[in-house]
XYZ file of C-alpha atoms in Angstrom:
271
model
C -17.132 39.084 -1.448
C -20.096 37.056 -2.795
C -18.825 37.956 -6.181
C -15.147 36.981 -5.715
C -16.413 33.924 -3.739
C -18.225 32.933 -6.699
C -15.124 33.479 -9.012
C -13.168 31.503 -6.896
C -15.449 28.595 -6.649
C -16.309 28.758 -10.373
C -12.384 28.907 -11.165
C -11.773 25.705 -8.868
C -14.713 23.665 -10.488
C -13.246 24.878 -13.959
C -9.604 23.710 -12.979
C -10.989 20.500 -11.657
C -12.715 19.629 -14.726
C -9.687 20.680 -16.901
C -7.355 18.474 -14.850
C -9.762 15.486 -14.930
C -10.109 15.677 -18.748
C -6.070 15.184 -18.719
C -6.156 12.550 -16.368
C -3.671 9.910 -17.223
C -4.999 6.469 -16.912
C -2.929 4.251 -14.242
C -1.061 1.073 -15.368
C -3.586 -1.791 -14.770
C -2.084 -4.457 -12.365
C -1.591 -7.774 -13.831
C -4.164 -10.571 -12.888
C -2.969 -13.427 -10.909
C -1.493 -16.142 -13.252
C 0.175 -19.428 -12.568
C 3.958 -19.315 -12.605
C 5.296 -22.181 -14.522
C 8.699 -23.432 -13.375
C 10.383 -26.757 -14.113
C 13.433 -27.719 -11.567
C 16.458 -28.546 -13.279
C 19.027 -31.005 -12.066
C 20.852 -29.249 -9.248
C 22.811 -29.967 -6.054
C 20.426 -27.389 -4.314
C 17.787 -29.854 -3.674
C 14.287 -28.505 -2.376
C 11.951 -30.348 -0.265
C 8.878 -29.071 1.354
C 8.956 -27.435 4.424
C 6.397 -26.441 7.214
C 6.178 -22.589 6.940
C 5.286 -22.541 10.690
C 8.460 -24.393 11.765
C 10.639 -22.561 9.729
C 9.130 -19.243 10.900
C 9.877 -20.513 14.730
C 13.432 -21.344 13.788
C 13.930 -17.911 12.344
C 12.659 -16.314 15.444
C 14.750 -18.244 17.513
C 17.984 -17.605 15.386
C 17.532 -13.937 15.125
C 19.675 -13.427 18.383
C 22.627 -15.142 16.536
C 22.926 -12.682 13.625
C 19.670 -10.560 13.082
C 17.157 -10.627 10.518
C 18.527 -11.529 7.154
C 20.689 -14.274 8.841
C 17.855 -15.615 10.815
C 15.624 -16.115 7.408
C 18.351 -17.987 5.680
C 19.005 -20.352 8.903
C 15.469 -20.957 9.153
C 14.920 -22.535 5.603
C 18.809 -23.983 5.101
C 19.317 -25.781 8.462
C 16.149 -27.831 7.623
C 17.268 -28.545 4.465
C 20.890 -29.570 5.739
C 19.166 -31.856 8.344
C 17.277 -33.387 5.412
C 19.943 -33.558 2.530
C 23.112 -33.077 4.290
C 25.463 -31.354 1.903
C 25.862 -29.013 0.296
C 23.721 -27.328 2.709
C 25.661 -28.674 5.895
C 28.751 -26.595 4.826
C 26.568 -23.335 3.807
C 28.396 -20.287 5.189
C 25.343 -18.837 6.524
C 27.415 -16.491 8.733
C 27.945 -14.296 5.530
C 24.309 -13.215 5.864
C 24.854 -11.548 9.114
C 25.746 -8.458 7.099
C 22.132 -7.787 6.092
C 21.055 -6.649 9.725
C 19.603 -3.059 9.853
C 19.360 -2.688 6.242
C 22.709 -3.846 5.234
C 25.251 -3.012 8.064
C 22.951 -0.752 9.789
C 22.649 1.382 6.695
C 18.950 1.524 6.874
C 18.554 0.319 3.258
C 16.624 -2.908 2.078
C 14.940 -4.704 4.892
C 17.275 -7.655 6.146
C 14.619 -10.212 6.205
C 13.410 -9.544 2.605
C 17.105 -9.698 1.405
C 17.573 -12.994 2.997
C 14.162 -14.343 1.379
C 15.145 -13.144 -2.092
C 18.610 -14.578 -1.577
C 16.901 -17.982 -0.765
C 14.800 -17.596 -3.929
C 18.000 -16.951 -5.826
C 19.711 -19.987 -4.442
C 16.631 -22.409 -4.971
C 15.280 -20.960 -8.235
C 17.748 -20.627 -10.916
C 15.294 -19.223 -13.504
C 15.894 -15.217 -13.355
C 12.478 -14.687 -14.743
C 10.746 -16.630 -12.026
C 13.195 -15.260 -9.284
C 11.788 -11.738 -10.369
C 8.257 -12.489 -10.305
C 8.551 -14.168 -6.837
C 10.438 -11.392 -5.287
C 8.142 -8.673 -6.436
C 5.188 -10.680 -4.924
C 6.927 -11.082 -1.687
C 7.927 -7.434 -1.395
C 4.498 -5.905 -2.542
C 3.043 -8.533 0.303
C 5.393 -6.797 2.898
C 4.702 -3.134 1.860
C 0.901 -3.592 2.275
C 0.527 -6.489 4.935
C 0.077 -5.318 8.448
C 2.928 -6.738 10.572
C 4.168 -8.466 12.527
C 1.555 -10.997 12.881
C 3.820 -13.888 14.211
C 3.282 -15.214 17.650
C 6.315 -17.539 18.820
C 5.922 -20.846 21.015
C 8.521 -19.211 23.255
C 8.580 -15.686 23.207
C 12.051 -13.830 23.668
C 10.355 -10.914 25.220
C 7.117 -10.810 26.785
C 5.322 -8.277 24.584
C 2.994 -8.407 21.414
C 3.873 -5.731 19.141
C 1.193 -3.775 17.596
C 1.118 -4.241 13.705
C 1.527 -1.561 11.264
C 1.810 -1.210 7.403
C 5.391 -0.288 6.421
C 4.696 1.114 2.814
C 7.926 0.535 2.059
C 10.754 -2.297 1.688
C 13.190 -0.131 3.461
C 14.383 -0.971 6.817
C 14.620 2.493 8.247
C 11.157 3.592 6.523
C 9.554 0.290 7.769
C 10.859 0.789 11.269
C 10.002 4.445 11.588
C 6.560 3.864 10.547
C 5.969 1.046 13.149
C 7.526 3.710 15.664
C 5.046 6.344 14.582
C 2.121 3.996 14.950
C 3.325 2.226 18.224
C 4.997 5.180 20.155
C 8.004 3.275 20.827
C 11.726 4.256 20.142
C 13.673 2.562 17.495
C 16.104 1.614 20.069
C 13.835 0.094 22.267
C 13.319 -3.687 23.189
C 9.682 -3.294 21.922
C 11.211 -2.605 18.319
C 13.837 -5.134 18.507
C 11.209 -7.784 19.196
C 8.736 -6.444 16.380
C 11.644 -6.899 13.972
C 12.361 -10.622 15.280
C 8.760 -11.503 14.974
C 8.617 -9.501 11.453
C 11.619 -11.496 10.232
C 9.611 -14.786 11.261
C 6.602 -13.491 9.366
C 8.768 -13.192 6.142
C 10.486 -16.381 6.544
C 7.026 -17.919 6.577
C 5.882 -16.418 3.608
C 8.918 -16.958 1.550
C 8.850 -20.835 2.801
C 5.252 -20.879 1.794
C 6.463 -19.711 -1.510
C 8.963 -21.947 -2.104
C 6.605 -25.000 -1.463
C 4.099 -23.571 -3.848
C 6.569 -23.101 -6.873
C 7.946 -26.518 -6.422
C 4.576 -27.985 -6.562
C 3.483 -25.985 -9.269
C 0.908 -24.170 -7.484
C 2.102 -20.656 -7.297
C 0.112 -17.778 -8.578
C 2.008 -14.705 -9.349
C 0.734 -11.150 -9.226
C -1.613 -11.635 -5.934
C -0.254 -8.415 -4.704
C 0.424 -5.133 -6.218
C 0.654 -1.428 -5.634
C -1.820 1.094 -6.932
C 0.651 3.844 -6.345
C 3.119 2.545 -8.485
C 0.699 1.783 -11.182
C -0.191 5.379 -11.306
C 3.347 7.056 -11.216
C 4.873 4.732 -13.884
C 2.575 5.966 -16.494
C 4.250 9.145 -16.779
C 7.628 8.378 -15.193
C 8.030 4.578 -16.514
C 9.662 3.116 -19.457
C 6.303 3.700 -21.538
C 5.942 7.145 -20.260
C 7.138 10.540 -21.991
C 9.535 11.298 -18.741
C 10.842 7.869 -18.706
C 13.011 8.547 -15.521
C 12.420 6.013 -13.275
C 12.379 2.077 -13.124
C 10.596 1.045 -10.019
C 8.255 -1.528 -8.533
C 8.655 -0.214 -4.757
C 6.059 1.974 -3.340
C 6.604 5.447 -4.460
C 4.748 7.445 -1.670
C 7.258 6.107 1.115
C 9.655 8.565 -0.050
C 8.035 11.011 -2.389
C 4.922 12.795 -1.172
C 2.942 14.363 -3.873
C 2.758 18.216 -3.840
C -0.242 20.339 -4.452
C 1.220 21.803 -7.634
C 1.805 18.253 -9.005
C -1.635 17.128 -7.997
C -3.464 19.722 -9.854
C -1.050 20.629 -12.960
C 1.133 17.688 -13.646
C -1.611 15.837 -15.962
C -2.120 19.088 -17.947
C 1.445 19.501 -18.140
C 2.280 16.084 -19.346
C -0.270 16.244 -21.946
C 1.320 18.857 -23.668
C 5.120 17.646 -23.308
C 6.605 16.349 -26.307
C 7.548 12.774 -26.825
């Protein structure tokens, strides 16, 4: 038994040494850098907004059309008050479709969908849009939320925070339910999403303020899991079968076999 145990231990140590020898280096995250943006002549004028006021408006508007709608209304209603048209007749009702991960489908979180729509509306440069959206989504994945505390609470309950590790509505909700012990159909979960909507609205408003004053830094949030996976699975890897920025391990758990043998297998794969 001693001899057998020694062989197993020695083999395990040797296997660990072998896998470490072929370990792929994860993709380094980009250092924060100033994001340049020059506003062009447009009817969609933007003026600095107070993120806290915008968050409160989003929270209070939630019951009218849920998360995506409330996010957009929180910003657009203030711009309509300040500038009039085209915001005054902006069809905000169309954003009601985003509730529950798009019509209740459980896909991308509605408040993120609304925030991305606001960036697309107010920032015409696609390259700038992409960087701002990625920053916002990375923040959402790893930030303990909700943190917002309303002035006039709809429901007298302070939701515990959780890290969603996902931008998907169903995963974000499920992770919170596991952490809190509440059901997804509960009033407590609905209040969580209502306050979460305010958090995201506040975040995107601050980002819009910064980009319009040349104070925006991109790459301040990153995801180490993605940086590890795309080395092999991304466009620069041999597998080249995944295009992704969102957290990988919210949907894909790493098997023992993958953890032990993937690096060795990858090393000897043909290009």
